[in-house]
Structures are given as C-alpha cells and as structure tokens.
Amino acid sequence: MSISSLITRANYITDYYKEFRYKQLLTDSRKLAIPHDTIFFAIKGQRHDGHNFIKKLYDKGVRYFIIEDEEAALRNFKNAQEAEGAQLLLVKNSIRALQELAAHHRKQFKLPVIGITGSNGKTIIKEWLSELLADSFQIIKSPKSYNSQIGVPLSVWELSEEHTLAIFEAGISQPHEMEYLEPIIQPNIGIFTNLGSAHDEGFKDRLEKATEKAKLFENCKYLISRDIYSAVNTAILHLKERKGDPHFFGWTTQDVSIYPSAVDMRYLDPNVGGVNVGLYDPHTNQKLNFYLPFSNPAHVENCLHCIVTMLLFEYKEKEIQEKINKLKAVEMRLELKQGIFNCSLIDDTYNNDFGGLQVALDFLLQQSNKPKRTVILSDMPEENQKGLYEKIFQLCAKKGVGRVIAIGENIKRTLLPDTETLIDVKFFTTTEDFLGDFADGDIRFGNEAILIKGARKFEFEKIVEALELKVHGTKLEINLNSLAHNLDYFRSLISPRTRIMAMVKAFGYGSGSNFEIAHLLQYHRVDYLAVAYVDEGIALRNEGIRTPIMVMNPSIDSFEKMYVHKLEPEIYSVATLKRYVEYAKEKAYHLNLAEFGADIKDVFKIHLKLDTGMNRLGFATSDLPILLSLIKAVGESLEVASVFTHLAAADDNQMDDFSSQQIKEFEEWAAELEQQLGYSFLRHAVNSAGIIRFKNAHFEMVRLGLGLYGIDSSKKAQEYLLPISSLKATISQIKVVHPNESIGYSRKGKVERISKIATIAIGYADGYDRRFGNGVGKVYLHGELAPTIGNICMDMCMVDVTEIEDAKEGDEVIIFGEYPTVTDLANTIGTIPYEILTNVSERVKRIFYAD
Ligand SMILES: *Cc1c(COP(=O)(O)O)cnc(C)c1O
C-alpha cells in the first residue's frame, strides 16, 4: 500500500457531518483530551504548523486528521503501515473546513441565539446574561472569550439538543472576518456592546470597523445597541437600509430616531455606590426603575445591555431587579492563589460549565509545578446533557487530575466507570458537608494544585477562603495573558525561524517567583530561558521546566550541579573556559568508563560571550587563538551551542553608529569562529529594544527581556505592549491633620489646610523608593492621584487624600500598573523601569492570574 493512499480528498467537509457529530474538534495539539474521539484540524499558523504534530497525536491514539498540506502531513510517517487506521482528509483550508462544519452543525437547531460583538464587554455581558437567564433556559455559551475564527466554531460545535438558548461572542481584528463568523453563529438576537480603540490598526476607520462588526447582525430579528457611538449608528442605518427593519431595542441617553423603541435612560443618582436608572419598557412603553449596583460606567453600560435583553424576553421589572442585585462585578479571570499546606489554588468560582472547565483544566496543566492535581467541582447547569458527568470525570483523568471532590445532589448520582479512570472521587451533597469534613481532618490536602470551580449557588468562595494562605496587604498582581500577548507581539517582529531566548533573571524581572512565568513560556514553546545564577536554574528544573536554560554567571564551583540539572553555562573569560574545559574532559572520561561501551555521549554545551564594546563580561578579540585551542582540545564532547554579544545602547538612536559597529564586529568574530570550529552555532546579539530597532541583527536567536514584561525602553513599540504587573497596597488608617501639625519622620510633612492623610502599607523595604517621598510619588485610587506627604518609612508611607472624598480605610491603592505605569515612576525619580520592577521586595505577595 502506498503512503499517499492514506489521504482522501474531501471536497465537502459537511459530507462527514454525521460521522463527526459526537466527536471532539481539536486545533491545539497540547489540549488533547480523549484521543479516540478526537478530530484534529492541522492548521498552518504563523509560527506553528499543525501538520508537524500529526505523528505525535497518532501515537496517542488520534485517528482523524483534517489536513491542508498533503506533503507536510505525509512527512509524519515513513510508510502506510506506520499510519495504520489513520484517516487523513485533505481540504483546501483547514480553518474554513472547521468553520463549514460548525456552520452546518448550527443549522440543525432552531433556538434563540444571542450574538455579541463590540470592542469591550463581550465576555462580561455573556457571563452575566447566562447567569440572569439561567432559571428559564438551558444555556450554552462560549467558554471564556472564545470569539476568534477558531474559537467561535469550537464553541458552536458544543451546541446540542437539550440547549434552549445560546450565547456566543464574536471578535474580529480585520475586515471580512465577520463574514465567516455570522453563518456559524447565525444569531437571531444581536448585541453591539460598544466601539472603542481595540484593533483600530486593522481597519481604515471606525466606520469601517463598525460596519464589519455589524455584519454579525445580517439576519437578526432583534438588535440591542447604545446610541452614543456615531459609527455604530451609521453602520446600523446601513444595515437597516439593506435588510429591512429588524426590531431595534436601542437604549439611549439622547433621542435618536433610528431607535424606534429606544428606551429613555437617565442617570438619576450616581452617588450611592451604584446608579438609579429610569427606562421605558419597549413592549408596553411603561416607565421602569432600576438600581444598578455598580458605579463603574463600563459595568453600568454592560448591565443595561443585559436589562434590555431581559425585557426582550418579557421579564418583569421586579424579577429583573432581584436578579441584578445578585450580580457581582465579575472577576473574569482565573486566579492563581497560594494555598495552605504548600498547595496552589486556581480560583474559578464564578464560572461553571463544561467549556469553561476545559479551559480551566488546561490552565491547571500549564501550571504543573505541583506533582498532584485535584479538582473541586459542583453540579453543572447543563446537567440534562446525557452522560455529562461521566464525560467530565473522563476529561479530568485525561488531564492528569488525580482526585475530584464532587459536590452536589446531581453530580453525586454519577456512576463511575470503574476500571478505566484511575481517579479518586469523593462525593458530598453540599459545600457545608465538605467544609465540615475538611475541618474535622477527614479530607486532607498537601503539595498539590487545586482547581476550585463551582456554580454560584454553591458558594465555593467559602472553600477558597478555607484553603487560601492569608497574607495581608501589599501585593504584586501579574497578568499571565498580557505576558503571552507581549511574547506574541515580539514573535510578530521576528522571522519564524529566529529563536527566542526569554530572560527570566532576577526572578522574572521582579515578578517574584519565575516558576509561573517559566511555565507559561515553556507552554508557548520559547526556545531558551536565561537566568543569572545557577541556583535560579536549579529551582526551575525542580519545578519541572524542561526548556534549555542558559546561566549567565556560573561560578566555577557549580559545574557539577549544572551538569546534573542540564544547565548550560555562559563562558566569558579564558580563566572560566580553562576550568570548564578541565571539568568537561574529566567528566567525559568518567562517563565513558561508567557506560561500559555504550555509545551514549554526553555533550557539554556552552555559550560564548564576546565583548564588542560593552566592556562588561566577554572575551576580547585577542583571546581568539587560546579560546579555539582550548575548545578544540576537548573534542566532540564540548559543543559551542551559541555565540553572542550584548549591545551597550540598543535603545538609543543617538548611538546607532556605535551599535552598528558592535553588530559588524560580532558578525566578523562569529564567522571566524564558525570557520575554525567547523560547525555552526546560534548567533544572538539583541535585547528587547534591539529586536524592535535592529531588524538586521536578529541572527538565529534574540534575547527578550523587558519587553516581555510590557515595557519598551526605546518607546517605539510601547503602544503594542501590555503592562503585566500591578503593585497594590491598602490604606491602613486615615487621619485629619491640621496646619500646625506635621507628618512622619523628621516632621517633613506639612499641610496648609485641614487635610485628610492616609497611611498606606508600603514602604522602602517593599521597594517603594525613599525618593518618592514628600510629594514626588503619587498613588492612584478612586480614579485620582494622591501625592505622598512626608518621608517614606520602612514599611509604610503617607499620602494626602484630602481631595478624594470617597477614600476610606481598607481601600486599595495602586502604586503602579496600567496607570501610573512603571515607566512613569522611573521617570519621576530619574531611574529606569528595570530598577523599579526588580526593587519590589520578596515579602510582597505575588498573585498570578489569567483573564
Ligand atoms: C538582561 C539581558 C537581556 C535582556 O535585555 P532587555 O533590555 O531586558 O530586553 C539581553 N541580554 C543580556 C546579556 C542580558 O543580560
């Protein structure tokens, strides 16, 4: 049998619909759950080609593959026998095939489908609506923010007979994308959330963006939208001209004629921790009054979209109010918390549905720094679905979960398949039963990662409360998604063949522990990590990091430790090279003796640093002859893995001539070395600013540091990066101080009027520099900046909050984050962002989260 006989050309993927109907669709090979039930879509991405993972998936038991590149797919197998039973369906475009299949699936069902698009608020509106409407419908919704060209079909694929309402979100970043999403979602109710600056760069102007987004509503019977976005209004008018008159439920603060059933909304009383609004019922034209328990304008807007949707479904005023009262400003994020007994907790107590569970389990897997994994799970809202809980237990087992604590009357009735799953399941009827057993010591935890995921009424926040390690006050929050976003941005700047070495030295530029960050980078397939010291490298290995690691400052007595932990030294001087060569020669000899003729050879990889003008560490040109003779003396067991240099002023355009000279010199050195050694190695020269500013010097690898953490010191690309960390502290006490009094040490703080002074729990020992004292530094709270007053103390400092009426004890204040930024702080005291970040002291609690 020839190998190409494995391939079937599939002109119409929908011909396979019946066969595929109950299987899982997979586009990311890392997220494989149930192999024999999976159809893998091999997609060619910018950096990764899904076709490269076919063999790996085949070996795990996957048999169905949708491919678009015949040659790339066949490269996985040597012959037809090796691929026995595999079905490779060749299509023109794998993403389109996935979309066509999902669109066909959608056509099988008749039900209300809410399609949400807009710049902000999509996910929160979806989550809120699904909670508000939960009593009346069996709801399916997109998990988290699955709203892309791939996320949408994957979400819609989960639609099945028992659902009575669907809520899907759609996001686009370029023209024409919505044309593919509309037929997959086929919404009959549309919500246009709002229009902001997100993805502006992909469109000619706001009107084009609004018009593209509005394509989601081509076939909607009802459309909900707000009137203050003029581009949205125009886009909707165009849609109306083309499509006749869908029923518009706009809510308005003005009186705009395109909203025939406009609800007249007025903010009445925005001063009581929420707002009162009056609006008219679009069915009866009766005036209704609501109190919205939010003061944040974005939440108010999102909530109004929800209210109008409920009015559409003919909910009554009182019922709506009751349900709104229970809404919380949702934490849309999976939070990684430190637990007691050396556990880590993933707090996902808001969401509970199958799609969300899959996302959370992947997060659990990604944070695999604990040997054991436990899931605490409640009844699910979609529980009419046949075999749902069986499917869940199976999924948990596949994702390496060792124990499930299942709470709820319904989940308790699940019959466990006894042999297949090696999973320990404990059932409880209520959250209180579980907490009781936990308090009595009948159920224990230790050194494990715990995912806590439950429907709202189970109040799993009580479980989080019981298991969380209590540390007070000052904290540094780190957004792992923003980090991934920044990594993607830098990837878009380099060629797909160029590798990335991510700098995680100094505890990930002050992020605290670099485990979480290293796990994320490993998950996103970064090629190398670099740390400053051997101990940092060992700690990463102990946490299960397998990515190659370079150590920049290896001490000569640590070679053995490095060998054991597979760490690769940077060698920068003849003296260290001599010591390392001696070590390697001896070690290689012993290894060969011990291996009794085995032909396994250990290779000692080193990275050579050349000094081309930084005058810090590195070989000088005159070292070249001795360098070569030393390396050659060891023979094959010593390998130069890379050769690199560091630019002294990559971020400064005044110094570009100097930088170019460095690059040129480096290139010549590297060429000479390559010729003399007789093999090639990776060359790397640029840091974050260099990646942005010296596109001709990326060579085979780049070293990404500060940019990953959201800061561009060259300022050219700052707008494309997201800040990843936010330093927060709380107000411990507020005092009224009179003009004849003083504040703090040396009586430096003085006021000229009766003032309200807040003491906040952060001082120079936490990394808040003393230079921020006496009004130089400003902290952010209640939407305003408050200046420091008096000297900064060791553990606390004082700020003047006279102007901020709402400020009260216990309030959170932001030292840096989205605003003010790390760069703002650095500028005010004349230092650089690197120093501000790495100064945040170890005692400040770190919180990692993904949103
Ligand atoms: C820290 C470091 C980098 C990263 O620099 P950034 O400016 O943070 O991107 C690159 N190379 C070397 C040798 C470094 O020490």
Short mmCIF file of C-alpha atoms in Angstrom, two decimals, residues 20-354:
data_model
loop_
_atom_site.label_atom_id
_atom_site.label_comp_id
_atom_site.label_asym_id
_atom_site.label_seq_id
_atom_site.Cartn_x
_atom_site.Cartn_y
_atom_site.Cartn_z
CA PHE A 20 -18.15 13.56 13.22
CA ARG A 21 -21.24 14.77 15.04
CA TYR A 22 -20.38 13.47 18.52
CA LYS A 23 -16.63 13.80 18.36
CA GLN A 24 -14.36 16.50 19.74
CA LEU A 25 -12.70 19.00 17.43
CA LEU A 26 -9.10 19.84 18.25
CA THR A 27 -6.86 22.58 16.81
CA ASP A 28 -4.19 22.82 19.51
CA SER A 29 -2.31 19.55 19.90
CA ARG A 30 -1.42 20.38 23.51
CA LYS A 31 -5.07 20.27 24.50
CA LEU A 32 -5.74 16.67 23.55
CA ALA A 33 -8.17 15.01 25.93
CA ILE A 34 -9.87 11.91 24.56
CA PRO A 35 -7.81 10.66 21.60
CA HIS A 36 -10.11 8.08 20.02
CA ASP A 37 -12.92 10.62 19.98
CA THR A 38 -10.93 13.47 18.51
CA ILE A 39 -10.72 15.04 15.07
CA PHE A 40 -7.57 17.07 14.67
CA PHE A 41 -7.56 20.08 12.34
CA ALA A 42 -4.00 20.71 11.17
CA ILE A 43 -3.74 24.47 10.81
CA LYS A 44 -0.79 26.39 9.46
CA GLY A 45 -0.18 29.25 11.87
CA GLN A 46 2.37 31.98 11.72
CA ARG A 47 4.80 30.08 13.88
CA HIS A 48 3.48 26.58 14.25
CA ASP A 49 2.26 24.22 11.64
CA GLY A 50 -0.32 21.77 13.00
CA HIS A 51 0.83 19.23 10.42
CA ASN A 52 4.03 18.76 12.43
CA PHE A 53 2.11 17.27 15.34
CA ILE A 54 0.20 14.57 13.46
CA LYS A 55 2.56 11.75 14.34
CA LYS A 56 2.61 12.70 17.99
CA LEU A 57 -1.19 12.69 18.10
CA TYR A 58 -1.38 9.47 16.13
CA ASP A 59 0.86 7.81 18.70
CA LYS A 60 -1.51 8.94 21.42
CA GLY A 61 -4.46 7.37 19.62
CA VAL A 62 -5.92 10.09 17.40
CA ARG A 63 -7.08 8.70 14.03
CA TYR A 64 -8.92 11.52 12.24
CA PHE A 65 -6.92 14.36 10.74
CA ILE A 66 -8.13 17.24 8.60
CA ILE A 67 -5.16 18.49 6.59
CA GLU A 68 -4.46 21.16 4.01
CA ASP A 69 -0.89 20.30 3.11
CA GLU A 70 -0.52 16.77 1.80
CA GLU A 71 3.24 16.71 1.80
CA ALA A 72 3.63 18.10 5.30
CA ALA A 73 1.13 15.56 6.62
CA LEU A 74 2.79 12.56 4.97
CA ARG A 75 6.17 13.59 6.31
CA ASN A 76 4.97 12.29 9.67
CA PHE A 77 5.03 8.69 8.54
CA LYS A 78 7.66 6.51 6.88
CA ASN A 79 5.15 4.20 5.25
CA ALA A 80 1.48 3.31 5.20
CA GLN A 81 1.88 0.60 7.86
CA GLU A 82 3.15 3.16 10.32
CA ALA A 83 -0.09 5.07 9.98
CA GLU A 84 -2.46 2.15 10.19
CA GLY A 85 -6.05 3.19 10.64
CA ALA A 86 -5.33 6.90 10.20
CA GLN A 87 -7.81 8.91 8.16
CA LEU A 88 -6.28 11.97 6.55
CA LEU A 89 -8.90 14.19 4.92
CA LEU A 90 -7.39 16.70 2.56
CA VAL A 91 -9.22 20.04 2.36
CA LYS A 92 -8.35 23.37 0.74
CA ASN A 93 -8.14 25.23 4.01
CA SER A 94 -8.38 23.64 7.44
CA ILE A 95 -9.81 26.68 9.22
CA ARG A 96 -12.53 27.09 6.60
CA ALA A 97 -13.34 23.38 6.88
CA LEU A 98 -13.69 23.74 10.63
CA GLN A 99 -15.98 26.72 10.11
CA GLU A 100 -18.12 24.99 7.49
CA LEU A 101 -18.57 22.01 9.73
CA ALA A 102 -19.65 24.21 12.64
CA ALA A 103 -22.00 26.26 10.44
CA HIS A 104 -23.64 23.06 9.25
CA HIS A 105 -23.98 21.93 12.84
CA ARG A 106 -25.63 25.22 13.79
CA LYS A 107 -28.23 24.73 11.03
CA GLN A 108 -29.53 21.62 12.76
CA PHE A 109 -31.02 23.66 15.59
CA LYS A 110 -33.78 26.20 16.00
CA LEU A 111 -33.45 28.26 19.14
CA PRO A 112 -32.82 31.82 20.27
CA VAL A 113 -29.15 32.60 19.72
CA ILE A 114 -27.66 35.78 21.11
CA GLY A 115 -24.63 37.01 19.16
CA ILE A 116 -22.45 39.58 20.91
CA THR A 117 -19.80 41.76 19.34
CA GLY A 118 -18.20 45.15 20.02
CA SER A 119 -14.90 46.38 21.39
CA ASN A 120 -15.32 45.78 25.11
CA GLY A 121 -17.63 43.96 27.46
CA LYS A 122 -18.45 40.96 25.25
CA THR A 123 -17.32 38.37 27.73
CA ILE A 124 -18.79 40.00 30.79
CA ILE A 125 -22.19 40.51 29.13
CA LYS A 126 -22.17 36.88 28.05
CA GLU A 127 -21.37 35.71 31.58
CA TRP A 128 -23.95 38.00 33.17
CA LEU A 129 -26.70 37.06 30.75
CA SER A 130 -26.06 33.40 31.26
CA GLU A 131 -26.47 33.93 34.98
CA LEU A 132 -29.52 36.20 34.69
CA LEU A 133 -31.35 33.87 32.32
CA ALA A 134 -30.25 30.61 33.92
CA ASP A 135 -33.61 29.86 35.59
CA SER A 136 -35.51 29.99 32.32
CA PHE A 137 -33.20 28.33 29.83
CA GLN A 138 -30.70 25.57 29.30
CA ILE A 139 -27.89 27.79 28.14
CA ILE A 140 -24.79 27.14 26.09
CA LYS A 141 -22.19 29.91 25.87
CA SER A 142 -18.71 30.41 24.50
CA PRO A 143 -16.13 29.35 27.08
CA LYS A 144 -14.13 32.36 28.38
CA SER A 145 -13.51 34.62 25.42
CA TYR A 146 -13.54 32.07 22.61
CA ASN A 147 -14.52 34.60 19.97
CA SER A 148 -11.99 34.16 17.15
CA GLN A 149 -12.05 32.48 13.76
CA ILE A 150 -11.19 29.24 15.54
CA GLY A 151 -12.79 29.87 18.94
CA VAL A 152 -16.25 30.50 17.51
CA PRO A 153 -16.61 27.21 15.58
CA LEU A 154 -15.24 25.29 18.56
CA SER A 155 -17.84 26.93 20.83
CA VAL A 156 -20.77 26.37 18.45
CA TRP A 157 -19.80 22.74 17.97
CA GLU A 158 -20.85 22.07 21.58
CA LEU A 159 -24.44 23.06 20.83
CA SER A 160 -26.82 20.13 21.28
CA GLU A 161 -30.50 19.16 21.55
CA GLU A 162 -31.05 19.99 25.19
CA HIS A 163 -29.98 23.62 24.87
CA THR A 164 -32.77 26.17 24.71
CA LEU A 165 -30.67 29.33 24.45
CA ALA A 166 -27.22 30.02 23.07
CA ILE A 167 -24.95 32.99 23.78
CA PHE A 168 -21.87 33.34 21.62
CA GLU A 169 -19.43 36.19 21.24
CA ALA A 170 -17.58 37.16 18.08
CA GLY A 171 -14.42 39.26 17.83
CA ILE A 172 -12.66 40.44 14.71
CA SER A 173 -9.42 42.26 14.04
CA GLN A 174 -9.64 42.79 10.27
CA PRO A 175 -12.22 43.34 7.51
CA HIS A 176 -14.08 40.29 6.15
CA GLU A 177 -13.61 38.15 9.24
CA MET A 178 -17.21 38.57 10.36
CA GLU A 179 -18.46 37.14 7.08
CA TYR A 180 -17.16 33.77 8.24
CA LEU A 181 -18.43 34.05 11.81
CA GLU A 182 -22.02 35.10 11.07
CA PRO A 183 -23.09 31.83 9.38
CA ILE A 184 -21.53 29.85 12.24
CA ILE A 185 -23.34 31.73 14.98
CA GLN A 186 -26.44 32.71 12.99
CA PRO A 187 -27.71 34.90 15.79
CA ASN A 188 -31.32 36.00 15.82
CA ILE A 189 -30.71 38.44 18.66
CA GLY A 190 -27.72 40.77 18.37
CA ILE A 191 -25.92 42.85 20.98
CA PHE A 192 -23.48 45.53 19.82
CA THR A 193 -21.65 46.33 23.05
CA ASN A 194 -19.72 49.48 22.18
CA LEU A 195 -16.94 50.76 19.99
CA GLY A 196 -13.50 51.59 21.30
CA SER A 197 -9.94 51.67 20.04
CA ALA A 198 -9.21 47.93 20.14
CA HIS A 199 -7.97 46.67 16.74
CA ASP A 200 -8.21 50.11 15.17
CA GLU A 201 -4.99 49.34 13.31
CA GLY A 202 -6.74 46.59 11.32
CA PHE A 203 -9.34 48.95 9.80
CA LYS A 204 -9.45 52.05 7.65
CA ASP A 205 -11.52 53.97 10.20
CA ARG A 206 -14.08 53.48 12.94
CA LEU A 207 -16.95 53.36 10.46
CA GLU A 208 -15.37 50.50 8.55
CA LYS A 209 -14.82 48.70 11.83
CA ALA A 210 -18.40 49.24 12.97
CA THR A 211 -19.75 48.18 9.57
CA GLU A 212 -17.71 44.99 9.63
CA LYS A 213 -18.83 44.15 13.14
CA ALA A 214 -22.46 44.86 12.24
CA LYS A 215 -22.29 42.06 9.68
CA LEU A 216 -22.89 39.71 12.59
CA PHE A 217 -26.45 41.04 12.67
CA GLU A 218 -27.37 40.49 8.99
CA ASN A 219 -30.10 38.05 9.93
CA CYS A 220 -31.05 39.22 13.39
CA LYS A 221 -34.62 39.79 14.35
CA TYR A 222 -33.69 41.99 17.28
CA LEU A 223 -30.71 44.20 17.81
CA ILE A 224 -29.64 45.80 21.07
CA SER A 225 -27.26 48.73 20.97
CA ARG A 226 -26.47 52.06 22.54
CA ASP A 227 -26.75 55.30 20.64
CA ILE A 228 -23.71 57.25 21.69
CA TYR A 229 -21.32 55.65 19.24
CA SER A 230 -21.88 57.52 15.99
CA ALA A 231 -20.02 54.98 13.83
CA VAL A 232 -22.25 52.26 15.25
CA ASN A 233 -25.35 54.27 14.44
CA THR A 234 -24.28 54.78 10.87
CA ALA A 235 -23.37 51.13 10.45
CA ILE A 236 -26.76 50.10 11.80
CA LEU A 237 -28.53 52.52 9.48
CA HIS A 238 -26.74 50.95 6.51
CA LEU A 239 -27.73 47.52 7.73
CA LYS A 240 -31.34 48.67 8.03
CA GLU A 241 -31.35 50.04 4.51
CA ARG A 242 -30.16 46.73 3.16
CA LYS A 243 -32.07 44.31 5.32
CA GLY A 244 -35.38 45.96 6.01
CA ASP A 245 -36.31 46.55 9.57
CA PRO A 246 -35.19 44.26 12.30
CA HIS A 247 -36.63 45.21 15.63
CA PHE A 248 -34.24 47.59 17.36
CA PHE A 249 -34.03 47.79 21.08
CA GLY A 250 -31.58 50.60 21.50
CA TRP A 251 -31.11 52.25 24.81
CA THR A 252 -30.36 55.86 24.64
CA THR A 253 -29.31 58.90 26.56
CA GLN A 254 -30.25 61.08 23.63
CA ASP A 255 -33.22 60.92 21.35
CA VAL A 256 -32.09 59.32 18.17
CA SER A 257 -34.63 58.45 15.51
CA ILE A 258 -33.01 55.24 14.39
CA TYR A 259 -34.16 53.66 17.61
CA PRO A 260 -37.92 53.40 17.24
CA SER A 261 -38.21 51.53 20.51
CA ALA A 262 -35.48 53.48 22.22
CA VAL A 263 -35.55 53.33 25.97
CA ASP A 264 -35.05 56.70 27.50
CA MET A 265 -32.36 56.18 30.02
CA ARG A 266 -31.34 58.77 32.52
CA TYR A 267 -28.73 58.56 35.21
CA LEU A 268 -30.54 59.87 38.23
CA ASP A 269 -28.43 59.43 41.24
CA PRO A 270 -24.93 58.19 40.66
CA ASN A 271 -23.79 58.80 44.23
CA VAL A 272 -24.90 55.83 46.27
CA GLY A 273 -22.44 53.08 45.31
CA GLY A 274 -24.49 52.43 42.22
CA VAL A 275 -26.86 54.24 39.90
CA ASN A 276 -30.60 54.57 39.63
CA VAL A 277 -31.90 54.47 36.09
CA GLY A 278 -35.32 55.04 34.64
CA LEU A 279 -36.20 53.49 31.32
CA TYR A 280 -39.23 52.61 29.26
CA ASP A 281 -40.33 49.06 28.60
CA PRO A 282 -40.13 48.66 24.82
CA HIS A 283 -43.22 46.41 24.79
CA THR A 284 -45.58 48.43 26.96
CA ASN A 285 -43.91 51.83 26.98
CA GLN A 286 -44.32 51.81 30.73
CA LYS A 287 -41.65 53.53 32.80
CA LEU A 288 -39.49 51.16 34.84
CA ASN A 289 -36.96 51.96 37.55
CA PHE A 290 -33.85 50.01 38.35
CA TYR A 291 -30.99 50.33 40.75
CA LEU A 292 -27.71 49.05 39.31
CA PRO A 293 -25.22 48.04 41.99
CA PHE A 294 -22.20 49.40 40.10
CA SER A 295 -20.52 52.76 39.89
CA ASN A 296 -18.04 51.90 37.16
CA PRO A 297 -19.51 53.31 33.90
CA ALA A 298 -18.41 50.26 31.89
CA HIS A 299 -20.28 47.94 34.26
CA VAL A 300 -23.35 50.20 34.08
CA GLU A 301 -23.31 50.04 30.30
CA ASN A 302 -22.86 46.26 30.26
CA CYS A 303 -25.64 45.85 32.79
CA LEU A 304 -28.04 47.95 30.73
CA HIS A 305 -27.47 45.71 27.72
CA CYS A 306 -28.45 42.81 29.96
CA ILE A 307 -31.59 44.55 31.24
CA VAL A 308 -32.79 45.35 27.73
CA THR A 309 -32.20 41.73 26.74
CA MET A 310 -34.28 40.58 29.70
CA LEU A 311 -37.06 42.97 28.75
CA LEU A 312 -36.99 41.42 25.32
CA PHE A 313 -37.63 38.06 26.94
CA GLU A 314 -40.51 39.72 28.83
CA TYR A 315 -39.07 39.50 32.30
CA LYS A 316 -40.88 41.74 34.77
CA GLU A 317 -39.35 44.76 36.49
CA LYS A 318 -39.26 43.18 39.94
CA GLU A 319 -37.75 39.94 38.72
CA ILE A 320 -35.05 41.79 36.80
CA GLN A 321 -34.17 43.90 39.83
CA GLU A 322 -33.87 40.83 42.06
CA LYS A 323 -31.54 39.14 39.65
CA ILE A 324 -29.45 42.26 39.05
CA ASN A 325 -28.93 42.62 42.79
CA LYS A 326 -27.12 39.31 42.84
CA LEU A 327 -24.73 40.20 40.04
CA LYS A 328 -21.22 40.87 41.09
CA ALA A 329 -18.62 42.75 39.17
CA VAL A 330 -17.25 39.50 37.86
CA GLU A 331 -13.65 38.59 38.20
CA MET A 332 -13.31 37.31 34.68
CA ARG A 333 -10.06 35.72 35.48
CA LEU A 334 -8.59 32.51 36.69
CA GLU A 335 -6.61 33.46 39.72
CA LEU A 336 -3.65 31.53 40.93
CA LYS A 337 -3.51 31.77 44.71
CA GLN A 338 -1.16 30.45 47.32
CA GLY A 339 -2.88 27.79 49.36
CA ILE A 340 -2.21 26.33 52.75
CA PHE A 341 -0.11 23.13 53.07
CA ASN A 342 2.06 24.22 50.15
CA CYS A 343 -0.81 23.97 47.67
CA SER A 344 -1.58 26.30 44.84
CA LEU A 345 -5.20 27.19 44.14
CA ILE A 346 -6.85 28.14 40.90
CA ASP A 347 -9.90 30.13 41.85
CA ASP A 348 -12.58 29.85 39.18
CA THR A 349 -15.61 30.07 41.42
CA TYR A 350 -17.63 32.20 39.07
CA ASN A 351 -17.93 30.01 36.03
CA ASN A 352 -19.25 26.55 35.88
CA ASP A 353 -19.88 24.97 32.55
CA PHE A 354 -18.22 22.28 30.51
#
